[in-house]
Tab-separated table of N, CA and C in Angstrom:
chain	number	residue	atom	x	y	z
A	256	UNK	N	31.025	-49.756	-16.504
A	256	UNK	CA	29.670	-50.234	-16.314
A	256	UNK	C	29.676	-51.764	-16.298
A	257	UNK	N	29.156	-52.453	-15.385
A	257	UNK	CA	29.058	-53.960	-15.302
A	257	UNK	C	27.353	-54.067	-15.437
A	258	UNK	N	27.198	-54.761	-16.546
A	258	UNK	CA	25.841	-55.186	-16.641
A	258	UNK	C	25.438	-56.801	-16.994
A	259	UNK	N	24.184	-57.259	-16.685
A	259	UNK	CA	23.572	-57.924	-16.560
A	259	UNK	C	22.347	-57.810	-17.697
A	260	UNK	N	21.980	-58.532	-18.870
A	260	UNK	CA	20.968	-59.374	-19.552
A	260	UNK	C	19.947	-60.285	-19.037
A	261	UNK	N	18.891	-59.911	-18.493
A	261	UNK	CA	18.219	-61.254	-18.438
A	261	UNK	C	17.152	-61.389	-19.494
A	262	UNK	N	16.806	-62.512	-20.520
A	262	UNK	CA	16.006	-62.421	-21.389
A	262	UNK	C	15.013	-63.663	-21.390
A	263	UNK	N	13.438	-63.104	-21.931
A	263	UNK	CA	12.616	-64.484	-21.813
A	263	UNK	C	12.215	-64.627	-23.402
A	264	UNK	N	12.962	-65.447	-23.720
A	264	UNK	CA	12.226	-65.476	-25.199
A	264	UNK	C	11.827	-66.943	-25.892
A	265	UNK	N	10.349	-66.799	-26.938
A	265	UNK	CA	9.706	-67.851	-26.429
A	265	UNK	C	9.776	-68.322	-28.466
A	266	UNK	N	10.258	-67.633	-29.163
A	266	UNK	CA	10.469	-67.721	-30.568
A	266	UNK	C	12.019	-67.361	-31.094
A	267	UNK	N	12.788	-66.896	-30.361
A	267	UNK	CA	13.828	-66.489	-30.471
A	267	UNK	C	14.374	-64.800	-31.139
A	268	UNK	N	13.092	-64.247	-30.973
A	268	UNK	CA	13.822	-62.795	-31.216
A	268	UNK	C	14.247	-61.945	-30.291
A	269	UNK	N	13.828	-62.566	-29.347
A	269	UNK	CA	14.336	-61.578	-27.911
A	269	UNK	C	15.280	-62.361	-27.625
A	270	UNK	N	16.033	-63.553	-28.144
A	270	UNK	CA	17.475	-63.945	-27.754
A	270	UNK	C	18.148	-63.563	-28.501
A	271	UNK	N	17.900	-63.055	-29.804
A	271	UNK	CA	19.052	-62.676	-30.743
A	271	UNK	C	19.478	-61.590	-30.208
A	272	UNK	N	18.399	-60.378	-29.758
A	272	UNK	CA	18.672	-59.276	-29.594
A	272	UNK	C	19.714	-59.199	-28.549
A	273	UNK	N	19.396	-60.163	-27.381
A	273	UNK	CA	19.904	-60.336	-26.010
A	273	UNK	C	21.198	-60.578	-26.381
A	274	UNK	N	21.340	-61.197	-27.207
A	274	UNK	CA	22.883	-61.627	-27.707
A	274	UNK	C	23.790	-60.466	-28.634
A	275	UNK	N	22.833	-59.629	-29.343
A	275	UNK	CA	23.050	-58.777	-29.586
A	275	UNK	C	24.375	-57.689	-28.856
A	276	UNK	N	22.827	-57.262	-27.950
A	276	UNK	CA	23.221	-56.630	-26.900
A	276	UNK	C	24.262	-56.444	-26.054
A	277	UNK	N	24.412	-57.949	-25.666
A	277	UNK	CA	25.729	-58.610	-25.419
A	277	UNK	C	26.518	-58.394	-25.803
A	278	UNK	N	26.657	-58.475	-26.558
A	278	UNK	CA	28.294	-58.601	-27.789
A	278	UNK	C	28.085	-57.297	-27.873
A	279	UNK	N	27.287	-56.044	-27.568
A	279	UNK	CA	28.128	-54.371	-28.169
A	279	UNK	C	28.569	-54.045	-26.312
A	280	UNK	N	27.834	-54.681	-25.117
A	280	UNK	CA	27.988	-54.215	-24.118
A	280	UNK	C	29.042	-55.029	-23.362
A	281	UNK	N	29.733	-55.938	-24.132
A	281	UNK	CA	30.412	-57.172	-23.012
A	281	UNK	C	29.863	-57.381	-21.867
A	282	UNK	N	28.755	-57.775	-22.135
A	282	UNK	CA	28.121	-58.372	-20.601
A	282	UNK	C	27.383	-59.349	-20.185
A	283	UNK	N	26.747	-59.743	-19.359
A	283	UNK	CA	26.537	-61.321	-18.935
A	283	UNK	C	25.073	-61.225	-19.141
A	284	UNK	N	24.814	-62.164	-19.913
A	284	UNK	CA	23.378	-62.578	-20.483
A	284	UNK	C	23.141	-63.677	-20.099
A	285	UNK	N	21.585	-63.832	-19.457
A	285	UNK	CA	20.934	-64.734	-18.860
A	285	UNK	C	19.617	-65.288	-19.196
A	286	UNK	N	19.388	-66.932	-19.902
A	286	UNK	CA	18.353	-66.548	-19.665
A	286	UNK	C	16.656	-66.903	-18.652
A	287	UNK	N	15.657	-66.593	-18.947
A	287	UNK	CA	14.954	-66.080	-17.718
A	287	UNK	C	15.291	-67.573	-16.896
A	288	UNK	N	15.090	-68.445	-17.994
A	288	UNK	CA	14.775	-70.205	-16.941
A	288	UNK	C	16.179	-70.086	-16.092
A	289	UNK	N	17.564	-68.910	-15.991
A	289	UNK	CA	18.633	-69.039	-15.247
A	289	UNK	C	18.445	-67.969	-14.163
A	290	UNK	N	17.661	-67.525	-14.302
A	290	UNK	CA	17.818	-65.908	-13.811
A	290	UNK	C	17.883	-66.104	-12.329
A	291	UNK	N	17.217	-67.067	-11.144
A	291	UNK	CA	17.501	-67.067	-10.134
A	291	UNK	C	19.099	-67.445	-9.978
A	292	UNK	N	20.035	-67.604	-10.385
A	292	UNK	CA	21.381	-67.964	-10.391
A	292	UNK	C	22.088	-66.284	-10.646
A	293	UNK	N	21.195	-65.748	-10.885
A	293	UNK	CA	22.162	-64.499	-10.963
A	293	UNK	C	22.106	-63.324	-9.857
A	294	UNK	N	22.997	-62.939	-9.514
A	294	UNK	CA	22.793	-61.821	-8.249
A	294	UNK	C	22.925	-60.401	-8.727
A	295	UNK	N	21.645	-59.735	-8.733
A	295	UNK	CA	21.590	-58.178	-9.450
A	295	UNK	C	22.354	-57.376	-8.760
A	296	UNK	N	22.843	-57.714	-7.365
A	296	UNK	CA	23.151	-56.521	-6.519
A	296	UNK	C	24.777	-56.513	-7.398
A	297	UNK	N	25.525	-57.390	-7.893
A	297	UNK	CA	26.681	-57.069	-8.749
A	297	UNK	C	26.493	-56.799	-9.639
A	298	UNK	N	25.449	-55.964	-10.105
A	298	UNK	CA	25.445	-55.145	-11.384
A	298	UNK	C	25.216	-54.069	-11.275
A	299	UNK	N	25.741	-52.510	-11.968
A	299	UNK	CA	25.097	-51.462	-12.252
A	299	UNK	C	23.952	-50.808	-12.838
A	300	UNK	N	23.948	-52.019	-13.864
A	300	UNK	CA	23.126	-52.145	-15.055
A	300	UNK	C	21.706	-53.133	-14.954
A	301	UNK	N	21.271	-53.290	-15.045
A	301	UNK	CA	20.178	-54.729	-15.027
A	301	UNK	C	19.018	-54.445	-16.288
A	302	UNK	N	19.507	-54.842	-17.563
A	302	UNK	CA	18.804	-55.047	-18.829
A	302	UNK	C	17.363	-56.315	-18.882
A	303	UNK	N	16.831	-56.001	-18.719
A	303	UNK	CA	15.609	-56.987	-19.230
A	303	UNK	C	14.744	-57.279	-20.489
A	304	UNK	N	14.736	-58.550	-20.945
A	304	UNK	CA	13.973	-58.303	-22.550
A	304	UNK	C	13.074	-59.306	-22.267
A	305	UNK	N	11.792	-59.231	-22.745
A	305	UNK	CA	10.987	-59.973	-23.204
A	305	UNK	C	9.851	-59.678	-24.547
A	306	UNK	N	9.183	-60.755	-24.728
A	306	UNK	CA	8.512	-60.476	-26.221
A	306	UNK	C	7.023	-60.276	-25.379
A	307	UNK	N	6.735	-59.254	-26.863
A	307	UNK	CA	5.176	-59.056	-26.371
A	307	UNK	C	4.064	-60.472	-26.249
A	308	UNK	N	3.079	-60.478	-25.402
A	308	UNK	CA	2.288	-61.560	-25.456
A	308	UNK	C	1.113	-60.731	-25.388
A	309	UNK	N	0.380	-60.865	-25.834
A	309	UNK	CA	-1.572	-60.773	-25.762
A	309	UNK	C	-1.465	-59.277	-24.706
A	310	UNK	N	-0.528	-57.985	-25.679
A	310	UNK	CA	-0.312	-57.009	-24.392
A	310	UNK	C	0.909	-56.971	-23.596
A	311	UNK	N	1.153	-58.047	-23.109
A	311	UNK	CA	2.019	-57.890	-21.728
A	311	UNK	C	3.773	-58.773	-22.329
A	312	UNK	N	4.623	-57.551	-21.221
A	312	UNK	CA	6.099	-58.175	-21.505
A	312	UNK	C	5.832	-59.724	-20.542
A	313	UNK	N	6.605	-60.457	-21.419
A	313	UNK	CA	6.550	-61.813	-21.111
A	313	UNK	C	7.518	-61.741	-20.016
A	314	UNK	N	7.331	-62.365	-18.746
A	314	UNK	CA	8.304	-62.622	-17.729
A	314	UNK	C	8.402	-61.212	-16.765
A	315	UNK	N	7.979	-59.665	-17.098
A	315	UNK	CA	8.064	-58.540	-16.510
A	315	UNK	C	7.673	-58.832	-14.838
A	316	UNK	N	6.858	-59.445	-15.188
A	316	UNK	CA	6.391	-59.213	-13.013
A	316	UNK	C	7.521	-59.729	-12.201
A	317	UNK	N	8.480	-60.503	-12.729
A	317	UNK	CA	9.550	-61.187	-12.197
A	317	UNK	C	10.670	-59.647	-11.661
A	318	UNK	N	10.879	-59.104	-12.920
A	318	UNK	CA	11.415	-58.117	-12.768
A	318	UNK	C	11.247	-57.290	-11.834
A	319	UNK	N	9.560	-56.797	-12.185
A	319	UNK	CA	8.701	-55.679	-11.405
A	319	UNK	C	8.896	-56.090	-9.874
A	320	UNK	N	8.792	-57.064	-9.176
A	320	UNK	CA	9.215	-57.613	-7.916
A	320	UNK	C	10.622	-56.738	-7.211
A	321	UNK	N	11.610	-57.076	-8.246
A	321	UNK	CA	13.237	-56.888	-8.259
A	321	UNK	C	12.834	-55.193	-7.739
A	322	UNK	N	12.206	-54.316	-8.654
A	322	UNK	CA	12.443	-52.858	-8.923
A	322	UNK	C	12.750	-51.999	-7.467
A	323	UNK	N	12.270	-52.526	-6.630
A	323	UNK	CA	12.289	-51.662	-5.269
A	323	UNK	C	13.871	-51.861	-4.834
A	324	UNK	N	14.475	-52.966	-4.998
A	324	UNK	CA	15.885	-53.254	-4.576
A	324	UNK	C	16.505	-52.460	-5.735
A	325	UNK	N	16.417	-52.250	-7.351
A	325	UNK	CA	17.069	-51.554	-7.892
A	325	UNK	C	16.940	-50.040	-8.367
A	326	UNK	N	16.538	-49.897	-7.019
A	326	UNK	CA	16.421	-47.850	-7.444
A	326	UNK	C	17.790	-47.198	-7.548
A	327	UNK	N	19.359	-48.200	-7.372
A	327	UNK	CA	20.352	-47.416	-7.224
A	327	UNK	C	20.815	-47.786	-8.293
A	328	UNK	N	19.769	-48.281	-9.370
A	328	UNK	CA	20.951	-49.073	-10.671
A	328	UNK	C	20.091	-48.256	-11.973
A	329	UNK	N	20.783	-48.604	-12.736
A	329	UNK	CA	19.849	-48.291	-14.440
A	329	UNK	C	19.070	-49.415	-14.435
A	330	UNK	N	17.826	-49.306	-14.826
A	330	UNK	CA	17.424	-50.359	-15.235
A	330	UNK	C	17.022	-50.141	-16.349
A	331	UNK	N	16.453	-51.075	-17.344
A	331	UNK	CA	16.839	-51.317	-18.748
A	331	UNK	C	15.293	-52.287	-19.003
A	332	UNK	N	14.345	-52.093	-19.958
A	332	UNK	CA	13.823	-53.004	-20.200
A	332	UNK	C	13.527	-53.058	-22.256
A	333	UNK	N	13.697	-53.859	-22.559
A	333	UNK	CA	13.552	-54.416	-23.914
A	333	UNK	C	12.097	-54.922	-24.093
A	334	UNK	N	11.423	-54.672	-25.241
A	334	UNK	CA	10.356	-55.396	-25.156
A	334	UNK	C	10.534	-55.889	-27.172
A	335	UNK	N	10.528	-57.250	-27.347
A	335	UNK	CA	9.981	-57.315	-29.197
A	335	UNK	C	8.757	-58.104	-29.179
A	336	UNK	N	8.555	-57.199	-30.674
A	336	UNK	CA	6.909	-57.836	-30.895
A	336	UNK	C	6.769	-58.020	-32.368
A	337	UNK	N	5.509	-58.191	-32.731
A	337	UNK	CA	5.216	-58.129	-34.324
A	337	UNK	C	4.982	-56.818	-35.007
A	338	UNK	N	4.739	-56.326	-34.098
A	338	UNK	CA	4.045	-54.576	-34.502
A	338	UNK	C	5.414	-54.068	-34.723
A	339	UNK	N	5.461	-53.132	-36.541
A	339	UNK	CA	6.219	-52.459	-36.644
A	339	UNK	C	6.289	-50.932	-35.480
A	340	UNK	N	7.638	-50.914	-35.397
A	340	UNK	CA	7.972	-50.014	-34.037
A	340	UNK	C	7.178	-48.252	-34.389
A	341	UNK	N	6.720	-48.071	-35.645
A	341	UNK	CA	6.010	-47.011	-36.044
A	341	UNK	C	4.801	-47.058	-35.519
A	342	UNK	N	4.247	-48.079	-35.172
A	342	UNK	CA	2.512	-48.850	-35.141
A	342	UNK	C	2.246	-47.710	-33.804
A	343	UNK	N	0.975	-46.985	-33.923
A	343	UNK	CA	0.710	-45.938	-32.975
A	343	UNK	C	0.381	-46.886	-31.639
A	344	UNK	N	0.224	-48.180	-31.752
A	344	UNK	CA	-0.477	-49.070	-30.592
A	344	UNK	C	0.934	-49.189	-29.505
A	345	UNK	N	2.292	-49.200	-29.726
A	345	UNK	CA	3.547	-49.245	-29.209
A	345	UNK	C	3.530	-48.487	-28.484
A	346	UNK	N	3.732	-47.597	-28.217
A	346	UNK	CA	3.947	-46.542	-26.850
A	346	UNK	C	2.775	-47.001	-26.143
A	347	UNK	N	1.636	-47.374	-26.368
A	347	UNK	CA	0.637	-47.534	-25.259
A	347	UNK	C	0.793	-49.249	-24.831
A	348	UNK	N	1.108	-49.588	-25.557
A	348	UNK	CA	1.083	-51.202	-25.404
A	348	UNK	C	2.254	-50.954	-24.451
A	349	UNK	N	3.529	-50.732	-24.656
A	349	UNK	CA	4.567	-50.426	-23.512
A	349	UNK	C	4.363	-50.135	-22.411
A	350	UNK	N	3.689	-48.838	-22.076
A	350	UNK	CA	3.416	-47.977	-21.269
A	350	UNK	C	2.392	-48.682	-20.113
A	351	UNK	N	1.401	-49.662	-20.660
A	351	UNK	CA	0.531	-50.271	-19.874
A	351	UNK	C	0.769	-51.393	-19.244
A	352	UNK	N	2.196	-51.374	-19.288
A	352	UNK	CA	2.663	-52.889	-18.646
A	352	UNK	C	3.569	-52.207	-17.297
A	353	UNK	N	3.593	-50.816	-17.076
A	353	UNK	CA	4.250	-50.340	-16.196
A	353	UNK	C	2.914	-49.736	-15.285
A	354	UNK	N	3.493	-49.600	-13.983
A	354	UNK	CA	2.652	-48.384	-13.181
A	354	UNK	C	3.437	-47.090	-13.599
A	355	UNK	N	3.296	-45.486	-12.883
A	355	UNK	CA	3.710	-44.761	-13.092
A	355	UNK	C	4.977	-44.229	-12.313
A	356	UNK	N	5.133	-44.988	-11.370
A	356	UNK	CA	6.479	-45.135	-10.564
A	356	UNK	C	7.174	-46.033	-11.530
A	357	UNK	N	7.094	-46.845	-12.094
A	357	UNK	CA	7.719	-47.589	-12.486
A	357	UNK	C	8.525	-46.970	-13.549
A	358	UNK	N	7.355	-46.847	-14.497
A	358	UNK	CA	8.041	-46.270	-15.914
A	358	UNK	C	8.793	-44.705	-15.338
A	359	UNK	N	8.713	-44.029	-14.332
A	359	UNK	CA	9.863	-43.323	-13.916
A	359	UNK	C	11.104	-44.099	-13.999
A	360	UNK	N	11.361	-45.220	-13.239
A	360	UNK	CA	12.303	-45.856	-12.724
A	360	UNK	C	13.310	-46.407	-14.021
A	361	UNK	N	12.092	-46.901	-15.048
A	361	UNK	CA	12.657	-48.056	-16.100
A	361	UNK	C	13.004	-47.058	-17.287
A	362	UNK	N	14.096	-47.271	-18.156
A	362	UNK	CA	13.982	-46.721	-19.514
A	362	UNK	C	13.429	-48.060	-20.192
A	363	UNK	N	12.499	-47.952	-21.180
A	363	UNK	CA	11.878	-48.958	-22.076
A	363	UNK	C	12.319	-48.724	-23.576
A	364	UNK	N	12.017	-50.021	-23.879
A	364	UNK	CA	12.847	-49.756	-25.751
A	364	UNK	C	11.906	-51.108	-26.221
A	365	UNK	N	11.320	-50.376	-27.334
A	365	UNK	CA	10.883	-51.665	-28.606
A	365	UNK	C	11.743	-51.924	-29.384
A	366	UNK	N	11.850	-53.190	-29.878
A	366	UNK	CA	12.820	-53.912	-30.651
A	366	UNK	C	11.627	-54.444	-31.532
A	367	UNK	N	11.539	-54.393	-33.031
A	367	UNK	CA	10.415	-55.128	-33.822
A	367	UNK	C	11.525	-56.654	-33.946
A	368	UNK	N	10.665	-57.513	-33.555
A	368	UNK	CA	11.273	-58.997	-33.977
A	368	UNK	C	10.225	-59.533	-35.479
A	369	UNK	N	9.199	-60.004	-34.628
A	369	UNK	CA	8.608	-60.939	-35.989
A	369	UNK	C	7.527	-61.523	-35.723
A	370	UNK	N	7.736	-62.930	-36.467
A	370	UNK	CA	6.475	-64.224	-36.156
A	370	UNK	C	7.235	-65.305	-36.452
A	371	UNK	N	7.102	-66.172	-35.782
A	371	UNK	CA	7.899	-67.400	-36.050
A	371	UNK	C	6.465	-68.542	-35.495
A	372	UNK	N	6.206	-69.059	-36.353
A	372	UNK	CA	4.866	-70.176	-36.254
A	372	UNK	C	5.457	-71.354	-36.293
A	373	UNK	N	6.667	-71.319	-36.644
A	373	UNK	CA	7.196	-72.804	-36.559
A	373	UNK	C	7.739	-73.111	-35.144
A	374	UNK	N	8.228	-71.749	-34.279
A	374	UNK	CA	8.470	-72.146	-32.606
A	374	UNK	C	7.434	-71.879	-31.304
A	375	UNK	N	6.601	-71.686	-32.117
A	375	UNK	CA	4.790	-71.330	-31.112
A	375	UNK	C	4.425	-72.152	-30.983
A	376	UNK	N	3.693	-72.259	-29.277
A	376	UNK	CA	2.968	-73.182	-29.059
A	376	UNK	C	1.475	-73.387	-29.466
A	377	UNK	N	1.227	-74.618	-29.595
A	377	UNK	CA	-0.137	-74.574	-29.848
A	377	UNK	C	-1.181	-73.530	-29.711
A	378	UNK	N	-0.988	-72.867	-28.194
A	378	UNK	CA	-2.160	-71.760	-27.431
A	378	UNK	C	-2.106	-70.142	-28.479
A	379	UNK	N	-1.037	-70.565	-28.877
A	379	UNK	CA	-0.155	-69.401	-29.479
A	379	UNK	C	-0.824	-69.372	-30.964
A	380	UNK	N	-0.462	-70.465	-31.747
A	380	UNK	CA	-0.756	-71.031	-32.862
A	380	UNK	C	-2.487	-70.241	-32.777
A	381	UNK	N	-3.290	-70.814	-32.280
A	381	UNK	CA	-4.754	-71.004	-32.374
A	381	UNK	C	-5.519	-69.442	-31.812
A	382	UNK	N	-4.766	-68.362	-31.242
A	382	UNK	CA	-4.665	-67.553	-30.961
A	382	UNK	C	-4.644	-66.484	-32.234
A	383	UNK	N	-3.365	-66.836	-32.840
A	383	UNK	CA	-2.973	-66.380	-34.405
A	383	UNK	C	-4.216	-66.157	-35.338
A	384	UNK	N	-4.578	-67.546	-35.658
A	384	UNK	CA	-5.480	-68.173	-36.126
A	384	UNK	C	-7.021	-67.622	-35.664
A	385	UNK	N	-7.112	-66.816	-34.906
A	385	UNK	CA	-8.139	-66.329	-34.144
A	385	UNK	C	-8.153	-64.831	-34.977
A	386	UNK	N	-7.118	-64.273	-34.437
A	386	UNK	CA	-6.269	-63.122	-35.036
A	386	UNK	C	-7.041	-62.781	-36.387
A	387	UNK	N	-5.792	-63.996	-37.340
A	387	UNK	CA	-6.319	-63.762	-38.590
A	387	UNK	C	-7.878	-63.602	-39.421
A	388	UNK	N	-8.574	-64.521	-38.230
A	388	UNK	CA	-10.021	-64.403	-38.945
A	388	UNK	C	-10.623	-63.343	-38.657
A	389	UNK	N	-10.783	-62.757	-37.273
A	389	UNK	CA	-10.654	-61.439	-36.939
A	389	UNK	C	-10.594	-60.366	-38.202
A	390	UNK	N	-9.215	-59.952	-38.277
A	390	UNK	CA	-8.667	-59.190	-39.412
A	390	UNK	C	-9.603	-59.265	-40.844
A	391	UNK	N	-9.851	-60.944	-41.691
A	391	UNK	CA	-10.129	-60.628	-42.507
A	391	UNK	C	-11.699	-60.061	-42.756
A	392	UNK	N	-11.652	-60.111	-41.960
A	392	UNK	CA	-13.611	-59.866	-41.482
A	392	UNK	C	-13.661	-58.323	-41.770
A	393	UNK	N	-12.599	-57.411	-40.939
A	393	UNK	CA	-12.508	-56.214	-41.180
A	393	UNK	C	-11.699	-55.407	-42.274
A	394	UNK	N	-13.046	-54.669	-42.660
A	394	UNK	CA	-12.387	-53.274	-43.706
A	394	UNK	C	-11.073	-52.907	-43.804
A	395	UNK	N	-10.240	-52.732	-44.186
A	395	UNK	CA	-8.905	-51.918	-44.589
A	395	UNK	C	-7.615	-52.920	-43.558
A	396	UNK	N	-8.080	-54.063	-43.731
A	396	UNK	CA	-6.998	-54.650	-42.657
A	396	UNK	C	-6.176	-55.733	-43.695
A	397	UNK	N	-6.198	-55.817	-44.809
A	397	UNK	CA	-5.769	-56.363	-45.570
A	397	UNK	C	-4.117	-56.709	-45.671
A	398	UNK	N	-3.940	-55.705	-45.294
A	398	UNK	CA	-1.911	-55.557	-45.108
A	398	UNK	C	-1.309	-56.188	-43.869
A	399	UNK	N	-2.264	-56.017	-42.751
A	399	UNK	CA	-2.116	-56.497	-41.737
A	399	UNK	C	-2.401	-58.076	-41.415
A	400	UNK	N	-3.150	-58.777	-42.745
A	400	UNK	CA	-3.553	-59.595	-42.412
A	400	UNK	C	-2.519	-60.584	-43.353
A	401	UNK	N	-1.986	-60.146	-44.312
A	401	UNK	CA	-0.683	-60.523	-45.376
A	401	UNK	C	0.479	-60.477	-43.864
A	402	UNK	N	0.324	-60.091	-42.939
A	402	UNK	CA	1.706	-59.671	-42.540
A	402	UNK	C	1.604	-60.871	-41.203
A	403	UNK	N	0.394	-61.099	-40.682
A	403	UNK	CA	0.070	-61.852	-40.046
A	403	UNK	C	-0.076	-63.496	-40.528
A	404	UNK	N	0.199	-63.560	-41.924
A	404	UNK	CA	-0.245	-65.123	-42.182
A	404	UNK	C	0.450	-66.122	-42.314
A	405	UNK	N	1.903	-65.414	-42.293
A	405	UNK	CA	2.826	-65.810	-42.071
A	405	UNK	C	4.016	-65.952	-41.102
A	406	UNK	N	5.653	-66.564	-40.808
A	406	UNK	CA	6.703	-65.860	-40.613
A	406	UNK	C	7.035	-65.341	-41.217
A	407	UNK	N	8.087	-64.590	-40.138
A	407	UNK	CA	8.495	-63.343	-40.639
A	407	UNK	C	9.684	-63.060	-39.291
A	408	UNK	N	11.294	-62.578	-39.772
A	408	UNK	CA	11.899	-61.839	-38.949
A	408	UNK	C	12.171	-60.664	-39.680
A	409	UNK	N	12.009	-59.549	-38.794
A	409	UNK	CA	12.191	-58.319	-39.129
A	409	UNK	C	13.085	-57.446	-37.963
A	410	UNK	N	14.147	-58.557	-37.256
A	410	UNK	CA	14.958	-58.171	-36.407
A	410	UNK	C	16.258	-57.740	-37.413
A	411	UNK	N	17.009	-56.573	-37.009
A	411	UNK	CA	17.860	-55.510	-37.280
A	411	UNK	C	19.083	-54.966	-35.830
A	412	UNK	N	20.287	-55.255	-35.740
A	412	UNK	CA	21.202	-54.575	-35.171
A	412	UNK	C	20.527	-53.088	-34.884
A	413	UNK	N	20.073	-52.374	-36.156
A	413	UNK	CA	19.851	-51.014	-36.219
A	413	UNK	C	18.718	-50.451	-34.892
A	414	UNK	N	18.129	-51.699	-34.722
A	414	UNK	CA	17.032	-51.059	-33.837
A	414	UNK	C	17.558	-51.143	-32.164
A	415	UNK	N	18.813	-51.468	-31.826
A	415	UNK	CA	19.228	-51.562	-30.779
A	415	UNK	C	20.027	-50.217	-30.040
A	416	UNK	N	20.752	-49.478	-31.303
A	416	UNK	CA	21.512	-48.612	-31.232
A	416	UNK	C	21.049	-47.343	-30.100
A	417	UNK	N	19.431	-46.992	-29.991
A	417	UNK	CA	19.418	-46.307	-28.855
A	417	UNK	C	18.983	-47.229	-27.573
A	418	UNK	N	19.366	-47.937	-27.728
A	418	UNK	CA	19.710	-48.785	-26.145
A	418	UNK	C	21.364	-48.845	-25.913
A	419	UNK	N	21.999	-48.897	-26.620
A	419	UNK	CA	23.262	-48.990	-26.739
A	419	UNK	C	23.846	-47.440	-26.093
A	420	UNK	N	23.050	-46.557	-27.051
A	420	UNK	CA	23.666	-45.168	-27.098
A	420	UNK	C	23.277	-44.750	-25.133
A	421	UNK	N	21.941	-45.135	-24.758
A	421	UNK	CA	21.596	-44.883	-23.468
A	421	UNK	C	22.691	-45.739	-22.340
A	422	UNK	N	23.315	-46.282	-22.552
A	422	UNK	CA	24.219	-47.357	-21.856
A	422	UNK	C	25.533	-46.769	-22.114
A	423	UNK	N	25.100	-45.825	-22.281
A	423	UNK	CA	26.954	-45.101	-23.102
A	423	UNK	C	27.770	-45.858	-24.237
A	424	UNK	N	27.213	-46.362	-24.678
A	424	UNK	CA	27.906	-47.357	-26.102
A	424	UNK	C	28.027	-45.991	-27.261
């Protein structure tokens, strides 16, 4: 199997993973600001990661473009976020970033990363901050709002293993 990594990550948990990944698959990791330098048609494989944003995989339409040229390959998409990978909102939050041809085409995988407020941008920052007031306003959100007020990595090797195992690792 010859594969290809391309990753967009904007806090660094979707590069750890990417690197991760890397190192169990020996394969060439890219990331997105390189990705026109890379040629998919020499891969079997074509892995994609990005972090959740407001809903949507960060950098996906780039991909989604690609998908019609790679109906003869695996394709692979990664998504990390803050939401523990149990959170009932995950399968739909995933699922709505695909059409229904698509998510035929793609296998998808959550990776829980984190919060990192010290590598967010401002829009990001004030967004949060939006978030949080949100939350404390509402009933029974108390845990969620401890989990939100801070950083936090909650990235794990362990959560990669059925991406690995689907790749024949």
């Amino acid at each position: 199997m010859k594969a290809i990594i391309i990753y967009y990550s904007k806090t660094g948990f979707t590069e750890k993973y990417a690197r991760w990944i890397g190192e169990e698959l020996h394969c060439d990791i890219v990331s997105y600001k390189e990705k026109e330098k890379a040629s998919l048609a020499d891969y079997d494989t074509v892995i994609y990661g990005g972090g959740f944003h407001a809903g949507s995989i960060n950098g996906l339409k780039w991909l989604k473009e690609k998908l019609p040229q790679l109906t003869e390959k695996k394709v692979i998409v990664f998504a990390t976020g803050a939401m523990p990978p149990e959170a009932p909102d995950v399968d739909k939050a995933m699922r709505q970033n695909f059409t229904e041809d698509e998510w035929k085409q793609v296998k998808v995988f959550y990776l829980w990363g984190g919060l990192c407020y010290e590598k967010m941008g401002l829009g990001d920052k004030l967004m949060m901050a939006v978030f949080r007031k949100m939350l404390s306003k509402k009933e029974g959100e108390k845990e969620a709002l401890k989990m939100v007020s801070s950083s936090y990595d909650c990235t794990s090797r362990d959560y990669i293993r059925a991406l690995l195992e689907y790749c024949g690792r």
